[in-house]
CSV table of C-alpha atoms and ligand atoms in Angstrom, one decimal:
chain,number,residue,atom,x,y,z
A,128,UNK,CA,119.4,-68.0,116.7
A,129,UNK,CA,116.8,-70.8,117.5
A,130,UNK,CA,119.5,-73.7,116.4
A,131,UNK,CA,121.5,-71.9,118.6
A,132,UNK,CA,119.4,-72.0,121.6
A,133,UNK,CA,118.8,-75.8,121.6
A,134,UNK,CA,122.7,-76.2,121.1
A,135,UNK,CA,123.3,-74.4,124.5
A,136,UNK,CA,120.1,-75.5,125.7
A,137,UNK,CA,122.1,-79.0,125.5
A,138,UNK,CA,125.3,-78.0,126.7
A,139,UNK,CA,123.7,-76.1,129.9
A,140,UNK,CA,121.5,-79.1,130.8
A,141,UNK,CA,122.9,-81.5,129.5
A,142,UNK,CA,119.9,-83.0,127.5
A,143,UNK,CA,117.7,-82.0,124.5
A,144,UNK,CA,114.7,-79.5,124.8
A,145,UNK,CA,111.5,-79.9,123.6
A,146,UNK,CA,111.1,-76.6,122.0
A,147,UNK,CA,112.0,-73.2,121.2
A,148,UNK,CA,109.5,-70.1,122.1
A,149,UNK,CA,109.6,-66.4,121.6
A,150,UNK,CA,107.9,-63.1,123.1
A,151,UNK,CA,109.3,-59.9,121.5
A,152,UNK,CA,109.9,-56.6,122.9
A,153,UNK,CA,107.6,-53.7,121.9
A,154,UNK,CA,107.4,-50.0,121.3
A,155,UNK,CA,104.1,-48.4,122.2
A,156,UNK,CA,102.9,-46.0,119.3
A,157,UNK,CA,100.6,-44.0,121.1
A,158,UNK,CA,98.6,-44.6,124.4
A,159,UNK,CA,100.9,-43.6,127.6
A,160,UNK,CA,100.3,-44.4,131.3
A,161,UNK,CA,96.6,-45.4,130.2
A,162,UNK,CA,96.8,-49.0,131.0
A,163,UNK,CA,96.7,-48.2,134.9
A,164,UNK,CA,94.1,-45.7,134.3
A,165,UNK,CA,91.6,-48.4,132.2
A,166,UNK,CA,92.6,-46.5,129.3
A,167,UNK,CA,93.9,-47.0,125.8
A,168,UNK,CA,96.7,-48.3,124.1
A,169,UNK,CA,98.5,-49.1,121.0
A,170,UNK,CA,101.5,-51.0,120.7
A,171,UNK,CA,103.3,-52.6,118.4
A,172,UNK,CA,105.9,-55.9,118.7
A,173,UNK,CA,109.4,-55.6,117.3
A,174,UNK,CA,111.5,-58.3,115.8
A,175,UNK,CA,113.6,-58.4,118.4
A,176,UNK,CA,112.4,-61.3,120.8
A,177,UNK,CA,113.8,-63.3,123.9
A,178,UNK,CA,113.8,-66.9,123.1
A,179,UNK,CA,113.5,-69.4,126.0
A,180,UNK,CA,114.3,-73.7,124.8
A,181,UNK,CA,112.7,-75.5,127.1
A,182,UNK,CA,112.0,-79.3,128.5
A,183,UNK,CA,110.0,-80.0,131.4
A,184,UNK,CA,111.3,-81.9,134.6
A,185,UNK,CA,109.3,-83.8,137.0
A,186,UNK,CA,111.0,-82.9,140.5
A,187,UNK,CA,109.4,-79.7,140.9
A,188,UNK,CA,112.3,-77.8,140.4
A,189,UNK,CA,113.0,-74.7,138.1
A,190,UNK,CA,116.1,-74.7,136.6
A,191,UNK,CA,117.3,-71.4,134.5
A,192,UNK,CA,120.1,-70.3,132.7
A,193,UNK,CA,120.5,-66.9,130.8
A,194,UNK,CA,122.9,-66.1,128.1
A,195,UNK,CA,122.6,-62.7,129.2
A,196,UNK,CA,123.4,-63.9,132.8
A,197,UNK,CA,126.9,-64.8,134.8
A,198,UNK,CA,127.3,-68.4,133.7
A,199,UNK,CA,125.0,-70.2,136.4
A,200,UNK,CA,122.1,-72.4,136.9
A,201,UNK,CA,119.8,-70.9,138.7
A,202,UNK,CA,117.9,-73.4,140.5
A,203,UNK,CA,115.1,-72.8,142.4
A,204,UNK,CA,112.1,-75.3,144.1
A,205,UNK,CA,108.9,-74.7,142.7
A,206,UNK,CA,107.3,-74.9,146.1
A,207,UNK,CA,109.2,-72.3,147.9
A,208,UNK,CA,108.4,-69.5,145.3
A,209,UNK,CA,106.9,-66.8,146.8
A,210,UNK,CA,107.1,-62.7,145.9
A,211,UNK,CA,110.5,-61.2,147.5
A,212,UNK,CA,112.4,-64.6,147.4
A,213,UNK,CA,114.1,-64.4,144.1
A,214,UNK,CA,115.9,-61.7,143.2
A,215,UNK,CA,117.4,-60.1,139.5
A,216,UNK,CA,116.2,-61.5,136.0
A,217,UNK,CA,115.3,-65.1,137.5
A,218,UNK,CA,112.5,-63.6,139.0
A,219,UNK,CA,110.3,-62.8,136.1
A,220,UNK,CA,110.7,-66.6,134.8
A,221,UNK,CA,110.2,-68.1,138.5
A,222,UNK,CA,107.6,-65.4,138.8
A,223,UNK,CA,105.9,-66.7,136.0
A,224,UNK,CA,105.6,-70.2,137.3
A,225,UNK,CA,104.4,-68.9,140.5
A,226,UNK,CA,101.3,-66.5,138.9
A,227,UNK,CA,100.8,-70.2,137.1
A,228,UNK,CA,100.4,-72.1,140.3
A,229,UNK,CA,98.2,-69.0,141.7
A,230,UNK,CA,96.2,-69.3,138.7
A,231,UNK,CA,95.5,-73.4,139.5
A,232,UNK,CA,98.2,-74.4,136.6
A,233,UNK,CA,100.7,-75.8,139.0
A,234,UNK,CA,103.6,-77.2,136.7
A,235,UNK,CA,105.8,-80.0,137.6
A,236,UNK,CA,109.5,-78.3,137.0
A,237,UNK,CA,111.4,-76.9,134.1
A,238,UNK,CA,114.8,-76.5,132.3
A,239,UNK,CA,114.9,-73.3,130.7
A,240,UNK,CA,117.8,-71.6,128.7
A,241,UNK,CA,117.2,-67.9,128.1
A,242,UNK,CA,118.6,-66.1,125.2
A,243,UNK,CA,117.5,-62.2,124.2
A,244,UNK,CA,118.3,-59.3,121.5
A,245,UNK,CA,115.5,-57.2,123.8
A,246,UNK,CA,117.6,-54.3,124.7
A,247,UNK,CA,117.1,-54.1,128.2
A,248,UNK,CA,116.9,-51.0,130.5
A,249,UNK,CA,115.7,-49.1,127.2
A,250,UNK,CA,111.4,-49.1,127.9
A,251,UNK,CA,111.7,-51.6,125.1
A,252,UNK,CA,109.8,-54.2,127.3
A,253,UNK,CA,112.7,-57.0,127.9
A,254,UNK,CA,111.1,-57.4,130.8
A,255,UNK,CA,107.5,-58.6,129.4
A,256,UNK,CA,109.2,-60.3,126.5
A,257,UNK,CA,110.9,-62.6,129.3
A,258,UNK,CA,107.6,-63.2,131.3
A,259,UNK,CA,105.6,-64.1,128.0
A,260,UNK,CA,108.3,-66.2,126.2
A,261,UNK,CA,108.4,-68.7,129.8
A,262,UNK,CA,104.7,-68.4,129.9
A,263,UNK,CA,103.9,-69.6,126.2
A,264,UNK,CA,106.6,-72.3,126.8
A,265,UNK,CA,105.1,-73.6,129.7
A,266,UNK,CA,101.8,-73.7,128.1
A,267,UNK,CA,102.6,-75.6,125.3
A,268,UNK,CA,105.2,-78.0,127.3
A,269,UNK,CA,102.1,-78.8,129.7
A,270,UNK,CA,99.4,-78.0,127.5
A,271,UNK,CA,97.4,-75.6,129.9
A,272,UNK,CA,95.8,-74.4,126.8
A,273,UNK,CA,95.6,-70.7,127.8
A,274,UNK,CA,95.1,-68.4,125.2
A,275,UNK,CA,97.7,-65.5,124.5
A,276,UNK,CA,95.6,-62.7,126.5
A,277,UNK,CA,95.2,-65.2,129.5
A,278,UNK,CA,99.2,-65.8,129.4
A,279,UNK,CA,100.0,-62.4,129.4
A,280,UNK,CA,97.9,-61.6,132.5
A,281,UNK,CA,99.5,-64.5,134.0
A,282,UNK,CA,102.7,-62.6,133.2
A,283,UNK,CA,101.7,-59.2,134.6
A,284,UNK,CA,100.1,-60.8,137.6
A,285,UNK,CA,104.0,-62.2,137.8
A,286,UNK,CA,105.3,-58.7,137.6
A,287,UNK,CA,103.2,-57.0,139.9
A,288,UNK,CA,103.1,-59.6,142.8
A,289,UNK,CA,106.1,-61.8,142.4
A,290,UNK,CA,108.8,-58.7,140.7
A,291,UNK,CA,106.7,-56.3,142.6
A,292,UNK,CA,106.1,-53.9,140.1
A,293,UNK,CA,103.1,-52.1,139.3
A,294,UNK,CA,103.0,-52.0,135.9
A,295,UNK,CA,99.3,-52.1,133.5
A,296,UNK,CA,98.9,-55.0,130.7
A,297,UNK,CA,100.1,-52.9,127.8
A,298,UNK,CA,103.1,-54.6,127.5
A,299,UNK,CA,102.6,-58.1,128.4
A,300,UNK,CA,99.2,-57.8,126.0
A,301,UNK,CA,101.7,-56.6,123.4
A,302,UNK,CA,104.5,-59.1,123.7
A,303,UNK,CA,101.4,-61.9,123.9
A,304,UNK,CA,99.1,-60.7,121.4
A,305,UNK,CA,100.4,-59.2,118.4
A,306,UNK,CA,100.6,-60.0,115.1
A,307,UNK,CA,103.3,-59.2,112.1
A,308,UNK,CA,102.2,-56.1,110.2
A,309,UNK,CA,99.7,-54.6,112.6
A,310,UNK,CA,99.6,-52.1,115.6
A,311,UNK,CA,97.5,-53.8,118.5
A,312,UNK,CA,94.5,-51.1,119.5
A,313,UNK,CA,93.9,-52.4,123.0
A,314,UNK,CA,91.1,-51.2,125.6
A,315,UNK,CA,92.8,-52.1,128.9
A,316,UNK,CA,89.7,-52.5,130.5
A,317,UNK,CA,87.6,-54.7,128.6
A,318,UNK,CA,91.0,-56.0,127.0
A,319,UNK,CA,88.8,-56.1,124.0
A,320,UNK,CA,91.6,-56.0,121.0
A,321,UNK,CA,91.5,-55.1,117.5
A,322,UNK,CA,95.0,-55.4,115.0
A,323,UNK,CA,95.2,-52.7,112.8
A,324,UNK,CA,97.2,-53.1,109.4
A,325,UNK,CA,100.0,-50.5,109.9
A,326,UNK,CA,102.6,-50.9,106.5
A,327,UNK,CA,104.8,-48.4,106.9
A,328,UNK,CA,106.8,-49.4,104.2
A,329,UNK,CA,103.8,-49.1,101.6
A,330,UNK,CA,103.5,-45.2,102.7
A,331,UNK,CA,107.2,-44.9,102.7
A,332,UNK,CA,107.6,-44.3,105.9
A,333,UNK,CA,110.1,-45.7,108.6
A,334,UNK,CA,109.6,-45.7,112.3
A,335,UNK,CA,112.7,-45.5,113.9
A,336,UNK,CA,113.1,-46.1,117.6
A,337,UNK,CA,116.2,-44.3,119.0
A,338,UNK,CA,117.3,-45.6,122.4
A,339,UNK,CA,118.9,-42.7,124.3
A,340,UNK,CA,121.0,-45.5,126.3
A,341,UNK,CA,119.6,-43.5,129.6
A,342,UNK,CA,118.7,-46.5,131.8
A,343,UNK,CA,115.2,-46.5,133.0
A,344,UNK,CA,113.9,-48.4,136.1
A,345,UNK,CA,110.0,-49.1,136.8
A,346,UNK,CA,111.1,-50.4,139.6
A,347,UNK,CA,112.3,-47.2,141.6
A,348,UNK,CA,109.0,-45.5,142.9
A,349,UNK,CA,108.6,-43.1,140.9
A,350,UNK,CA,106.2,-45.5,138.1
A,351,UNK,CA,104.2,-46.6,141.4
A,352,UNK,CA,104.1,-42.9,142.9
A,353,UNK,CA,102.7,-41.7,139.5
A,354,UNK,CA,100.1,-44.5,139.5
A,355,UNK,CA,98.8,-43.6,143.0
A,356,UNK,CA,98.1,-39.9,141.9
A,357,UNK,CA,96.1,-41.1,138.9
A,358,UNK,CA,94.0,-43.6,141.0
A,359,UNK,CA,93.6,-40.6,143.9
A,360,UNK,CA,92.5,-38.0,141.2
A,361,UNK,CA,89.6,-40.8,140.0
A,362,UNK,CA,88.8,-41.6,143.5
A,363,UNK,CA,88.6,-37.6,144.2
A,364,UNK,CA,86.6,-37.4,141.7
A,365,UNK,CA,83.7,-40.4,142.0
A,366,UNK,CA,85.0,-42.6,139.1
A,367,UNK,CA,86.0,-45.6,138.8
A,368,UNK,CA,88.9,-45.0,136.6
A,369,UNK,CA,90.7,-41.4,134.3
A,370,UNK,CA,89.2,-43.5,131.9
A,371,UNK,CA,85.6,-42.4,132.4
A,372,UNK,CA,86.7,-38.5,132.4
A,373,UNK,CA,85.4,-37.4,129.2
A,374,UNK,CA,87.3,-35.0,127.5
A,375,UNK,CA,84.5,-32.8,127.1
A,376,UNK,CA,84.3,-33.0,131.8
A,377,UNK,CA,88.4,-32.3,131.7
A,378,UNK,CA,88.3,-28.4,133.0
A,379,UNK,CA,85.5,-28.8,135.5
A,380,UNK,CA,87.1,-31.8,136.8
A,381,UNK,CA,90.4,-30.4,137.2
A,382,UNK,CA,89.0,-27.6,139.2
A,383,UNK,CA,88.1,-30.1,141.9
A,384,UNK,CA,91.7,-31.1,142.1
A,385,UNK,CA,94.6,-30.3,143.8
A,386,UNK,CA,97.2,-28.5,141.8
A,387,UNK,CA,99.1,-31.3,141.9
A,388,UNK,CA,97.2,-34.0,140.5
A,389,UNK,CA,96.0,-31.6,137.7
A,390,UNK,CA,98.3,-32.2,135.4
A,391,UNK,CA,98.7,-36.0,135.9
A,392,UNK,CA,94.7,-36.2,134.8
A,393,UNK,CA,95.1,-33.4,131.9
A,394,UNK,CA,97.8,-35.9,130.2
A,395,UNK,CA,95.9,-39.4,130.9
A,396,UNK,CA,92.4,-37.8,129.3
A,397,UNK,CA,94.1,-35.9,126.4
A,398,UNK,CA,96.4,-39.1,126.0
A,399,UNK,CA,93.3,-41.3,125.3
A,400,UNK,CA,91.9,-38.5,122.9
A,401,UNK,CA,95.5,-39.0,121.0
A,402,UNK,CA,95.0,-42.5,120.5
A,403,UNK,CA,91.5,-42.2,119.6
A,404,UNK,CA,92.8,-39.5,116.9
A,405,UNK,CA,95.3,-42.5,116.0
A,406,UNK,CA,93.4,-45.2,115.3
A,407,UNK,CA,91.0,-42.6,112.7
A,408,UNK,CA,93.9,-41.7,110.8
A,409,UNK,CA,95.0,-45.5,110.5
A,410,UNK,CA,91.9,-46.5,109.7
A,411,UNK,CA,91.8,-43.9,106.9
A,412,UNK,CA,95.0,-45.3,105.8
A,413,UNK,CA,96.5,-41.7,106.9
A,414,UNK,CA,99.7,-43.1,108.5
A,415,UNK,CA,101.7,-40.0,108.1
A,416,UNK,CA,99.3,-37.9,109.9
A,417,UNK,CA,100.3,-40.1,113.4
A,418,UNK,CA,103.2,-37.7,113.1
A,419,UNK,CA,101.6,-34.4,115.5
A,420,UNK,CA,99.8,-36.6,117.7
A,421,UNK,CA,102.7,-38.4,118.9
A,422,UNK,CA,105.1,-35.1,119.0
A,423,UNK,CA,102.0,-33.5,120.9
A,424,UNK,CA,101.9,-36.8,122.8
A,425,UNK,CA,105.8,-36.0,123.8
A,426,UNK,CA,105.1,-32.5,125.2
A,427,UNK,CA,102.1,-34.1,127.3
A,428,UNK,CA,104.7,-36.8,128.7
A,429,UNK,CA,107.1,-34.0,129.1
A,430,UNK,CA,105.4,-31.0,130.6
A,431,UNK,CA,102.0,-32.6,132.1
A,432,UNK,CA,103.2,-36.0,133.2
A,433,UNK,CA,106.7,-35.4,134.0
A,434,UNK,CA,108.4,-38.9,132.7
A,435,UNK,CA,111.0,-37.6,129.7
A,436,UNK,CA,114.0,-36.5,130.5
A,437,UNK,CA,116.8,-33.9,128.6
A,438,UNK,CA,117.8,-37.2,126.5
A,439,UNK,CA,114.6,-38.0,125.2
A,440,UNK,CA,113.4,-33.9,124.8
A,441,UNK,CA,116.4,-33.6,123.2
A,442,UNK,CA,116.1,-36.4,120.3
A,443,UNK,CA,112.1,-35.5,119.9
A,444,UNK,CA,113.2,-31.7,119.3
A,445,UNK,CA,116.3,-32.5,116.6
A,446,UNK,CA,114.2,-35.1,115.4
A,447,UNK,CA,111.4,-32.7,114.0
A,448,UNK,CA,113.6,-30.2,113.3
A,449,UNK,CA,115.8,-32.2,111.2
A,450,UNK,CA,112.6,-33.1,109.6
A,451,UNK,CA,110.5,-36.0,111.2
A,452,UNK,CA,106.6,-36.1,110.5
A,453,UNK,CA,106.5,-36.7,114.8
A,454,UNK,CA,108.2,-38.3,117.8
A,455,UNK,CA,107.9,-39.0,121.0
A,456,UNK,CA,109.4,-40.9,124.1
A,457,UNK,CA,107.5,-44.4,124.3
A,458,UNK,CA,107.4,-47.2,127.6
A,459,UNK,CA,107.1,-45.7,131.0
A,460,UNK,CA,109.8,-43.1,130.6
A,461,UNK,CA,112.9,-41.8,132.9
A,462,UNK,CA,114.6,-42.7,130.2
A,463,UNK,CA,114.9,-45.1,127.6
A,464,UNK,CA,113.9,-45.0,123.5
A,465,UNK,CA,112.5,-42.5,121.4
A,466,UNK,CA,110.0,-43.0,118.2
A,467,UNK,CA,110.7,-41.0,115.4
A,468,UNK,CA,108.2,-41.5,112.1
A,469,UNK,CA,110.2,-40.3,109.1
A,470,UNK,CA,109.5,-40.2,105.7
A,471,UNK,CA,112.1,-43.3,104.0
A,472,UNK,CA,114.6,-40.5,102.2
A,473,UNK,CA,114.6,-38.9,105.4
A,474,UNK,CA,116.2,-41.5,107.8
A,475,UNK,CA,119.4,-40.5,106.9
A,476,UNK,CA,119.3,-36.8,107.8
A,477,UNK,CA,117.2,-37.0,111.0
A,478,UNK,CA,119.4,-39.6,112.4
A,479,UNK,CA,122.2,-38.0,111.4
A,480,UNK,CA,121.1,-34.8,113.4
A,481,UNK,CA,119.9,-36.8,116.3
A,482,UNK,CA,123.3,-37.9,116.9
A,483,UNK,CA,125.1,-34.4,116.0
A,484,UNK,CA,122.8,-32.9,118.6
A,485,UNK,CA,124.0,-36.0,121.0
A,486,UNK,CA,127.2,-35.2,120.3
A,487,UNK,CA,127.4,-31.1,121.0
A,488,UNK,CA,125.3,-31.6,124.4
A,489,UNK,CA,127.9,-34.0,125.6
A,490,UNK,CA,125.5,-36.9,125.4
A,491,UNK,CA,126.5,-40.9,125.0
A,492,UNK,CA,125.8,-41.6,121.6
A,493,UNK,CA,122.5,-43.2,121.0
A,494,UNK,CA,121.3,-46.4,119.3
A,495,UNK,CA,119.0,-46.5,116.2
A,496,UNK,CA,117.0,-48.8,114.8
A,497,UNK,CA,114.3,-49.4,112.4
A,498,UNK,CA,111.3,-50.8,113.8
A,499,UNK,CA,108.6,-53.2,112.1
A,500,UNK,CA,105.6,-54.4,113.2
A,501,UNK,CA,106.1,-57.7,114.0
A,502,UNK,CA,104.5,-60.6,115.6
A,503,UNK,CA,103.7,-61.7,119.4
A,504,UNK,CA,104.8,-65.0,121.3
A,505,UNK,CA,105.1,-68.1,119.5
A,506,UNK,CA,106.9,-71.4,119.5
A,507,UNK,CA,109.9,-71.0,117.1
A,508,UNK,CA,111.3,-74.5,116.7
B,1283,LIG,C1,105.5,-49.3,131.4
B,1283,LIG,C2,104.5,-50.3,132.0
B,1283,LIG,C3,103.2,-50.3,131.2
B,1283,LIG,C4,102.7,-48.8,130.9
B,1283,LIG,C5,103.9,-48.0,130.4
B,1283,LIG,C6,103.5,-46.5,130.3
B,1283,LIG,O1,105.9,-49.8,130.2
B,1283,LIG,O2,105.0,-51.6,132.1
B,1283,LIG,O3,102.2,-51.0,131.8
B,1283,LIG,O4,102.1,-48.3,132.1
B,1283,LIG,O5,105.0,-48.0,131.3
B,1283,LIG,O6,102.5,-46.4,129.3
């Protein structure tokens, strides 16, 4: 695959790149709609990646080309980027190089040819994966020397000003940061960052991520609207941030809230409690016992927060019927992929009755696959 992208790299522009880079997508073990709330998160990086080959130019122009796309250059001046003037998937690359040039790393031009196995649409991050795989190719083409949690602010700073949407760092920390064979425990405020060893295959145990195929959009409102009613419930209440709710302050504060905000605060402070919970049981090497904090995660999403849908309720339920230790929705929801952690002899049954509940309910069949922890961006040839 990374032969392959300096081949069309050199048919599209018609010279050789420098260099190969990758960012992978991620699935977020536990830690839901914390990041916007200075809260806590816990990613992991899959294998799948978007690779970008790469040269630079010296005309100040950005020249892009997707495999994914509709067989054309994009080609766009460096100096007239600005947030609202490029639209669809050349906006996170181009947005990218504008964060850069906000940032005081103005780059001379670039020919980039985009390749990705991201599924896109499925919360499985394509979206960050493309941000950080342009920003660590760019840094190394003009050696800016940023390090990986710089270039993945860079890339959410592109997202939320340039893309215009309001996302937290999980995902562009997790695409930037992580490392094969770890979970990355983040603390979105201090963006302190630990990697915890997380072998699943050692405890027997697969995590499988199940995308529903139900298209989700951050981009629609409903992400931003959510946001707002976290940061009103913390302004309503005198903090800073949910984050500095202690569980312990949870009922008292919620009496000082309007009904609807409630639950909203209820699922951000018991949310950080489940990853807190997490991280003690990986720590203690007690993998298996993730499984009823992210299945009691789920109901949170689904009856507190509001972001599952029947799709994803429906594939957490069969799921742990059919046997699963836990599951849960991951990414921002409306949609999108399911994690399931199942004991190794039991992949076969619980996927089987994930689909055969797909089926009876009339639902599009969904798409499985086995996730591993793997590692963040990185040049790749
Ligand atoms: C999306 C956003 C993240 C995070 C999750 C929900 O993936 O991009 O910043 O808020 O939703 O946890």
């Amino acid at each position: 695959m990374i032969d392959e992208a300096a081949t069309d790299f050199e048919a599209v522009h018609g010279a050789r790149s420098s260099g190969v880079w990758a960012a992978p997508g991620r699935v977020n073990l536990i830690g839901e709609h914390t990041d916007y709330n200075d809260g806590f998160v816990l990613p992991i990086a899959l294998p799948h990646t978007t690779r970008v080959a790469a040269r630079r130019r010296e005309d100040g122009r950005l020249r892009l080309y997707s495999a994914q796309g509709d067989g054309t250059i994009t080609d766009l001046a460096l100096d007239a980027l600005a947030p609202g003037v490029v639209a669809s998937w050349a906006a996170y690359p181009a947005g990218v190089c504008w964060a850069l040039a906000e940032a005081g790393f103005a780059i001379g031009g670039a020919d980039l040819f985009i390749d990705s196995d991201v599924p896109t649409g499925a919360g499985l991050s394509s979206s960050a994966a493309l941000e950080c795989a342009t920003a660590v190719a760019l840094n190394d083409l003009y050696e800016l020397g940023l390090t990986a949690p710089e270039l993945a602010l860079i890339a959410q700073r592109a997202e939320n000003a340039f893309v215009g949407v309001p996302c937290g760092v999980m995902d562009q920390m997790a695409s930037a940061c992580c490392t094969d064979g770890t979970a990355l425990f983040l603390d979105t405020r201090t963006l302190e960052q630990r990697h915890v060893p997380l072998d699943l295959a050692a405890a027997g145990l697969r995590l499988l991520v199940i995308d529903t195929r139900v298209k989700h959009d951050l981009g629609d409102g409903a992400y931003a609207a959510l946001r707002a009613g976290c940061e009103r419930a913390a302004e309503l209440l005198g903090l800073p941030a949910l984050r500095d709710l202690p569980a312990a302050g949870l009922e008292a504060a919620l009496d000082r809230l309007p009904d609807e905000l409630r639950p909203l605060v209820r699922h951000v402070v018991t949310e950080n409690g489940r990853v807190a919970a997490a991280i003690e049981h990986l720590d203690g090497g007690r993998i298996a016992e993730l499984g009823p904090i992210l299945t009691a995660g789920h109901a949170s999403l689904r009856d507190d927060f509001r972001v599952s849908c029947p799709e994803t309720d429906l594939t957490v339920e069969a799921a742990v019927a059919a046997g699963a230790l836990g599951a849960r929705m991951t990414g921002g929801g409306f949609g999108g992929s399911v994690i399931v952690l199942v004991e190794a002899e039991r992949v076969a049954e619980v996927s089987a009755a994930v689909e055969g509940a797909f089926r009876s309910a009339g639902f599009a069949a969904p798409v499985t696959f086995t996730a591993v922890p793997s590692a963040g961006a990185r040049r790749v040839g």
